[in-house]
Amino acid sequence: MIKDSGARVVIAPSLLAADFTRLGSEVKRAQRAGADWLHLDIMDGRFVPNISFGPAVVKAIRPLTQLPFDVHLMCERPEILLEPFAEAGADRITVHVELGRQHVTDLIWKIRSLGKRVGLCVNPPTAMEGIEPHLRHIDSILVMTVNPGFGGQPFITETLPKIQRARAWRAERNYKFAIAVDGGINFQTTAECAESGANVFISGTGLFGERNMKGAIKKMRAIAQAQNANCSRVA
Ligand code: DX5
Ligand code: ZN
């Protein structure tokens, strides 16, 4: 059996579930609670049937925290947004594989040329094969565990084999990319995803929805680390 020792557990609250009337204090709450990254969901009303916020909001919150900003572009034309988000303070920019091979190739190189980390995201109905040609050039695979567009949806269990596929690629080919999950992530689904090989846990309602976010992050991290430890023992 090929051994995959996994990777550092990252807990990333999604700002989409924050109280938008108090955005600044919500950002600080996430940092104080021990978050590793802040996940920022950008929706254009075309790629997904919802609109969230843009670079001006990201720029406004950038001075409030040192947390890395993980910008998830659910947009039909991400190319027009890469520079604005890079300038606004993104550290990692994730685009969707559904945009097609050439489009994605161009986006990856553009994100790299801006000096940012690159993520590639796959929706629940989309096969993993579209990710494969880009594996060498990305820093993270983001497996959507709900259909994107809205927070608070239930986790789709059928996405678990995709996480396992990503883990197998990483182990077989000795890549270092992170494996992230996004959508319906709570304590139960964290365990399932970690067991399948995820190491980045993005959660909106599961963390911002908790009064005690610090306790929730601590618990989510412990669950993920325990599963990772189990996996390495059997590997
Ligand atoms: C879904 C977004 C997610 C969302 C997750 O379209 O990409 O990041 O904020 O929200 P929860 O954790 O509430 O499912
Ligand atoms: Zn997201």
PDB file of N, CA, C and O in Angstrom, residues 154-196:
ATOM      1  N   PRO A 154     -27.092  20.613   3.538  1.00  0.00           N
ATOM      2  CA  PRO A 154     -26.569  19.343   4.067  1.00  0.00           C
ATOM      3  C   PRO A 154     -25.450  18.759   3.210  1.00  0.00           C
ATOM      4  O   PRO A 154     -25.463  18.859   1.984  1.00  0.00           O
ATOM      5  N   PHE A 155     -24.503  18.168   3.865  1.00  0.00           N
ATOM      6  CA  PHE A 155     -23.338  17.487   3.276  1.00  0.00           C
ATOM      7  C   PHE A 155     -23.794  16.365   2.332  1.00  0.00           C
ATOM      8  O   PHE A 155     -24.710  15.610   2.656  1.00  0.00           O
ATOM      9  N   ILE A 156     -23.129  16.267   1.184  1.00  0.00           N
ATOM     10  CA  ILE A 156     -23.458  15.206   0.214  1.00  0.00           C
ATOM     11  C   ILE A 156     -22.424  14.078   0.377  1.00  0.00           C
ATOM     12  O   ILE A 156     -21.259  14.216  -0.016  1.00  0.00           O
ATOM     13  N   THR A 157     -22.861  12.986   0.949  1.00  0.00           N
ATOM     14  CA  THR A 157     -21.958  11.874   1.292  1.00  0.00           C
ATOM     15  C   THR A 157     -21.273  11.279   0.059  1.00  0.00           C
ATOM     16  O   THR A 157     -20.140  10.783   0.150  1.00  0.00           O
ATOM     17  N   GLU A 158     -21.954  11.340  -1.086  1.00  0.00           N
ATOM     18  CA  GLU A 158     -21.407  10.736  -2.311  1.00  0.00           C
ATOM     19  C   GLU A 158     -20.109  11.417  -2.778  1.00  0.00           C
ATOM     20  O   GLU A 158     -19.457  10.934  -3.695  1.00  0.00           O
ATOM     21  N   THR A 159     -19.753  12.542  -2.155  1.00  0.00           N
ATOM     22  CA  THR A 159     -18.511  13.215  -2.557  1.00  0.00           C
ATOM     23  C   THR A 159     -17.268  12.588  -1.894  1.00  0.00           C
ATOM     24  O   THR A 159     -16.147  12.890  -2.305  1.00  0.00           O
ATOM     25  N   LEU A 160     -17.467  11.734  -0.906  1.00  0.00           N
ATOM     26  CA  LEU A 160     -16.311  11.174  -0.171  1.00  0.00           C
ATOM     27  C   LEU A 160     -15.307  10.440  -1.071  1.00  0.00           C
ATOM     28  O   LEU A 160     -14.092  10.603  -0.893  1.00  0.00           O
ATOM     29  N   PRO A 161     -15.764   9.650  -2.065  1.00  0.00           N
ATOM     30  CA  PRO A 161     -14.774   8.980  -2.928  1.00  0.00           C
ATOM     31  C   PRO A 161     -13.870   9.954  -3.691  1.00  0.00           C
ATOM     32  O   PRO A 161     -12.739   9.606  -4.053  1.00  0.00           O
ATOM     33  N   LYS A 162     -14.347  11.181  -3.915  1.00  0.00           N
ATOM     34  CA  LYS A 162     -13.508  12.160  -4.614  1.00  0.00           C
ATOM     35  C   LYS A 162     -12.332  12.583  -3.727  1.00  0.00           C
ATOM     36  O   LYS A 162     -11.225  12.824  -4.212  1.00  0.00           O
ATOM     37  N   ILE A 163     -12.588  12.689  -2.443  1.00  0.00           N
ATOM     38  CA  ILE A 163     -11.512  13.023  -1.501  1.00  0.00           C
ATOM     39  C   ILE A 163     -10.492  11.877  -1.496  1.00  0.00           C
ATOM     40  O   ILE A 163      -9.279  12.107  -1.516  1.00  0.00           O
ATOM     41  N   GLN A 164     -11.002  10.659  -1.523  1.00  0.00           N
ATOM     42  CA  GLN A 164     -10.101   9.490  -1.539  1.00  0.00           C
ATOM     43  C   GLN A 164      -9.275   9.463  -2.825  1.00  0.00           C
ATOM     44  O   GLN A 164      -8.100   9.120  -2.820  1.00  0.00           O
ATOM     45  N   ARG A 165      -9.909   9.852  -3.937  1.00  0.00           N
ATOM     46  CA  ARG A 165      -9.210   9.914  -5.230  1.00  0.00           C
ATOM     47  C   ARG A 165      -8.040  10.917  -5.144  1.00  0.00           C
ATOM     48  O   ARG A 165      -6.932  10.648  -5.574  1.00  0.00           O
ATOM     49  N   ALA A 166      -8.343  12.082  -4.566  1.00  0.00           N
ATOM     50  CA  ALA A 166      -7.312  13.122  -4.427  1.00  0.00           C
ATOM     51  C   ALA A 166      -6.168  12.621  -3.553  1.00  0.00           C
ATOM     52  O   ALA A 166      -4.993  12.818  -3.866  1.00  0.00           O
ATOM     53  N   ARG A 167      -6.516  11.938  -2.480  1.00  0.00           N
ATOM     54  CA  ARG A 167      -5.467  11.409  -1.592  1.00  0.00           C
ATOM     55  C   ARG A 167      -4.609  10.378  -2.321  1.00  0.00           C
ATOM     56  O   ARG A 167      -3.379  10.353  -2.178  1.00  0.00           O
ATOM     57  N   ALA A 168      -5.258   9.529  -3.117  1.00  0.00           N
ATOM     58  CA  ALA A 168      -4.507   8.503  -3.857  1.00  0.00           C
ATOM     59  C   ALA A 168      -3.557   9.162  -4.858  1.00  0.00           C
ATOM     60  O   ALA A 168      -2.397   8.776  -4.967  1.00  0.00           O
ATOM     61  N   TRP A 169      -4.033  10.178  -5.570  1.00  0.00           N
ATOM     62  CA  TRP A 169      -3.152  10.898  -6.510  1.00  0.00           C
ATOM     63  C   TRP A 169      -1.936  11.457  -5.777  1.00  0.00           C
ATOM     64  O   TRP A 169      -0.817  11.361  -6.236  1.00  0.00           O
ATOM     65  N   ARG A 170      -2.198  12.070  -4.631  1.00  0.00           N
ATOM     66  CA  ARG A 170      -1.115  12.717  -3.895  1.00  0.00           C
ATOM     67  C   ARG A 170      -0.070  11.690  -3.454  1.00  0.00           C
ATOM     68  O   ARG A 170       1.133  11.919  -3.554  1.00  0.00           O
ATOM     69  N   ALA A 171      -0.568  10.539  -2.994  1.00  0.00           N
ATOM     70  CA  ALA A 171       0.358   9.515  -2.511  1.00  0.00           C
ATOM     71  C   ALA A 171       1.120   8.855  -3.660  1.00  0.00           C
ATOM     72  O   ALA A 171       2.346   8.723  -3.604  1.00  0.00           O
ATOM     73  N   GLU A 172       0.391   8.498  -4.720  1.00  0.00           N
ATOM     74  CA  GLU A 172       1.017   7.773  -5.842  1.00  0.00           C
ATOM     75  C   GLU A 172       2.055   8.632  -6.546  1.00  0.00           C
ATOM     76  O   GLU A 172       3.061   8.140  -7.032  1.00  0.00           O
ATOM     77  N   ARG A 173       1.761   9.920  -6.651  1.00  0.00           N
ATOM     78  CA  ARG A 173       2.619  10.783  -7.482  1.00  0.00           C
ATOM     79  C   ARG A 173       3.477  11.737  -6.667  1.00  0.00           C
ATOM     80  O   ARG A 173       4.128  12.613  -7.207  1.00  0.00           O
ATOM     81  N   ASN A 174       3.382  11.566  -5.347  1.00  0.00           N
ATOM     82  CA  ASN A 174       4.243  12.343  -4.471  1.00  0.00           C
ATOM     83  C   ASN A 174       4.034  13.861  -4.584  1.00  0.00           C
ATOM     84  O   ASN A 174       4.996  14.626  -4.557  1.00  0.00           O
ATOM     85  N   TYR A 175       2.790  14.273  -4.743  1.00  0.00           N
ATOM     86  CA  TYR A 175       2.484  15.701  -4.746  1.00  0.00           C
ATOM     87  C   TYR A 175       2.281  16.189  -3.321  1.00  0.00           C
ATOM     88  O   TYR A 175       2.134  15.396  -2.393  1.00  0.00           O
ATOM     89  N   LYS A 176       2.222  17.514  -3.198  1.00  0.00           N
ATOM     90  CA  LYS A 176       2.104  18.086  -1.846  1.00  0.00           C
ATOM     91  C   LYS A 176       0.808  18.887  -1.669  1.00  0.00           C
ATOM     92  O   LYS A 176       0.631  19.552  -0.669  1.00  0.00           O
ATOM     93  N   PHE A 177      -0.081  18.847  -2.677  1.00  0.00           N
ATOM     94  CA  PHE A 177      -1.275  19.706  -2.591  1.00  0.00           C
ATOM     95  C   PHE A 177      -2.131  19.371  -1.365  1.00  0.00           C
ATOM     96  O   PHE A 177      -2.176  18.225  -0.911  1.00  0.00           O
ATOM     97  N   ALA A 178      -2.783  20.403  -0.861  1.00  0.00           N
ATOM     98  CA  ALA A 178      -3.732  20.220   0.238  1.00  0.00           C
ATOM     99  C   ALA A 178      -5.051  19.694  -0.331  1.00  0.00           C
ATOM    100  O   ALA A 178      -5.357  19.901  -1.512  1.00  0.00           O
ATOM    101  N   ILE A 179      -5.817  19.017   0.523  1.00  0.00           N
ATOM    102  CA  ILE A 179      -7.141  18.534   0.108  1.00  0.00           C
ATOM    103  C   ILE A 179      -8.175  19.201   1.018  1.00  0.00           C
ATOM    104  O   ILE A 179      -8.214  18.943   2.234  1.00  0.00           O
ATOM    105  N   ALA A 180      -8.980  20.077   0.404  1.00  0.00           N
ATOM    106  CA  ALA A 180      -9.942  20.873   1.171  1.00  0.00           C
ATOM    107  C   ALA A 180     -11.364  20.388   0.899  1.00  0.00           C
ATOM    108  O   ALA A 180     -11.662  19.874  -0.187  1.00  0.00           O
ATOM    109  N   VAL A 181     -12.220  20.575   1.892  1.00  0.00           N
ATOM    110  CA  VAL A 181     -13.647  20.270   1.732  1.00  0.00           C
ATOM    111  C   VAL A 181     -14.452  21.490   2.157  1.00  0.00           C
ATOM    112  O   VAL A 181     -14.058  22.227   3.061  1.00  0.00           O
ATOM    113  N   ASP A 182     -15.589  21.689   1.491  1.00  0.00           N
ATOM    114  CA  ASP A 182     -16.370  22.915   1.679  1.00  0.00           C
ATOM    115  C   ASP A 182     -17.853  22.619   1.471  1.00  0.00           C
ATOM    116  O   ASP A 182     -18.249  22.190   0.393  1.00  0.00           O
ATOM    117  N   GLY A 183     -18.633  22.850   2.517  1.00  0.00           N
ATOM    118  CA  GLY A 183     -20.086  22.679   2.415  1.00  0.00           C
ATOM    119  C   GLY A 183     -20.600  21.628   3.382  1.00  0.00           C
ATOM    120  O   GLY A 183     -20.227  20.454   3.277  1.00  0.00           O
ATOM    121  N   GLY A 184     -21.422  22.057   4.337  1.00  0.00           N
ATOM    122  CA  GLY A 184     -22.007  21.106   5.289  1.00  0.00           C
ATOM    123  C   GLY A 184     -20.989  20.475   6.219  1.00  0.00           C
ATOM    124  O   GLY A 184     -21.200  19.363   6.711  1.00  0.00           O
ATOM    125  N   ILE A 185     -19.890  21.189   6.474  1.00  0.00           N
ATOM    126  CA  ILE A 185     -18.845  20.619   7.344  1.00  0.00           C
ATOM    127  C   ILE A 185     -19.174  20.927   8.814  1.00  0.00           C
ATOM    128  O   ILE A 185     -19.223  22.085   9.228  1.00  0.00           O
ATOM    129  N   ASN A 186     -19.408  19.845   9.553  1.00  0.00           N
ATOM    130  CA  ASN A 186     -19.648  19.936  10.997  1.00  0.00           C
ATOM    131  C   ASN A 186     -18.762  18.876  11.670  1.00  0.00           C
ATOM    132  O   ASN A 186     -17.881  18.308  11.010  1.00  0.00           O
ATOM    133  N   PHE A 187     -18.978  18.589  12.926  1.00  0.00           N
ATOM    134  CA  PHE A 187     -18.076  17.639  13.602  1.00  0.00           C
ATOM    135  C   PHE A 187     -18.159  16.245  12.974  1.00  0.00           C
ATOM    136  O   PHE A 187     -17.149  15.584  12.744  1.00  0.00           O
ATOM    137  N   GLN A 188     -19.383  15.825  12.680  1.00  0.00           N
ATOM    138  CA  GLN A 188     -19.580  14.487  12.107  1.00  0.00           C
ATOM    139  C   GLN A 188     -18.928  14.366  10.728  1.00  0.00           C
ATOM    140  O   GLN A 188     -18.196  13.419  10.438  1.00  0.00           O
ATOM    141  N   THR A 189     -19.207  15.366   9.874  1.00  0.00           N
ATOM    142  CA  THR A 189     -18.693  15.275   8.496  1.00  0.00           C
ATOM    143  C   THR A 189     -17.185  15.560   8.448  1.00  0.00           C
ATOM    144  O   THR A 189     -16.505  15.075   7.551  1.00  0.00           O
ATOM    145  N   THR A 190     -16.665  16.289   9.423  1.00  0.00           N
ATOM    146  CA  THR A 190     -15.211  16.465   9.523  1.00  0.00           C
ATOM    147  C   THR A 190     -14.543  15.103   9.694  1.00  0.00           C
ATOM    148  O   THR A 190     -13.551  14.794   9.037  1.00  0.00           O
ATOM    149  N   ALA A 191     -15.112  14.292  10.551  1.00  0.00           N
ATOM    150  CA  ALA A 191     -14.537  12.951  10.785  1.00  0.00           C
ATOM    151  C   ALA A 191     -14.546  12.142   9.493  1.00  0.00           C
ATOM    152  O   ALA A 191     -13.546  11.516   9.126  1.00  0.00           O
ATOM    153  N   GLU A 192     -15.668  12.176   8.779  1.00  0.00           N
ATOM    154  CA  GLU A 192     -15.778  11.387   7.542  1.00  0.00           C
ATOM    155  C   GLU A 192     -14.787  11.879   6.484  1.00  0.00           C
ATOM    156  O   GLU A 192     -14.156  11.086   5.784  1.00  0.00           O
ATOM    157  N   CYS A 193     -14.675  13.208   6.362  1.00  0.00           N
ATOM    158  CA  CYS A 193     -13.770  13.775   5.348  1.00  0.00           C
ATOM    159  C   CYS A 193     -12.308  13.531   5.718  1.00  0.00           C
ATOM    160  O   CYS A 193     -11.484  13.232   4.850  1.00  0.00           O
ATOM    161  N   ALA A 194     -11.982  13.663   6.995  1.00  0.00           N
ATOM    162  CA  ALA A 194     -10.596  13.438   7.425  1.00  0.00           C
ATOM    163  C   ALA A 194     -10.214  11.981   7.192  1.00  0.00           C
ATOM    164  O   ALA A 194      -9.113  11.680   6.726  1.00  0.00           O
ATOM    165  N   GLU A 195     -11.138  11.090   7.460  1.00  0.00           N
ATOM    166  CA  GLU A 195     -10.872   9.667   7.249  1.00  0.00           C
ATOM    167  C   GLU A 195     -10.612   9.384   5.767  1.00  0.00           C
ATOM    168  O   GLU A 195      -9.815   8.528   5.407  1.00  0.00           O
ATOM    169  N   SER A 196     -11.267  10.161   4.907  1.00  0.00           N
ATOM    170  CA  SER A 196     -11.089   9.975   3.461  1.00  0.00           C
ATOM    171  C   SER A 196      -9.836  10.666   2.940  1.00  0.00           C
ATOM    172  O   SER A 196      -9.424  10.410   1.810  1.00  0.00           O
TER     173      SER A 196
END
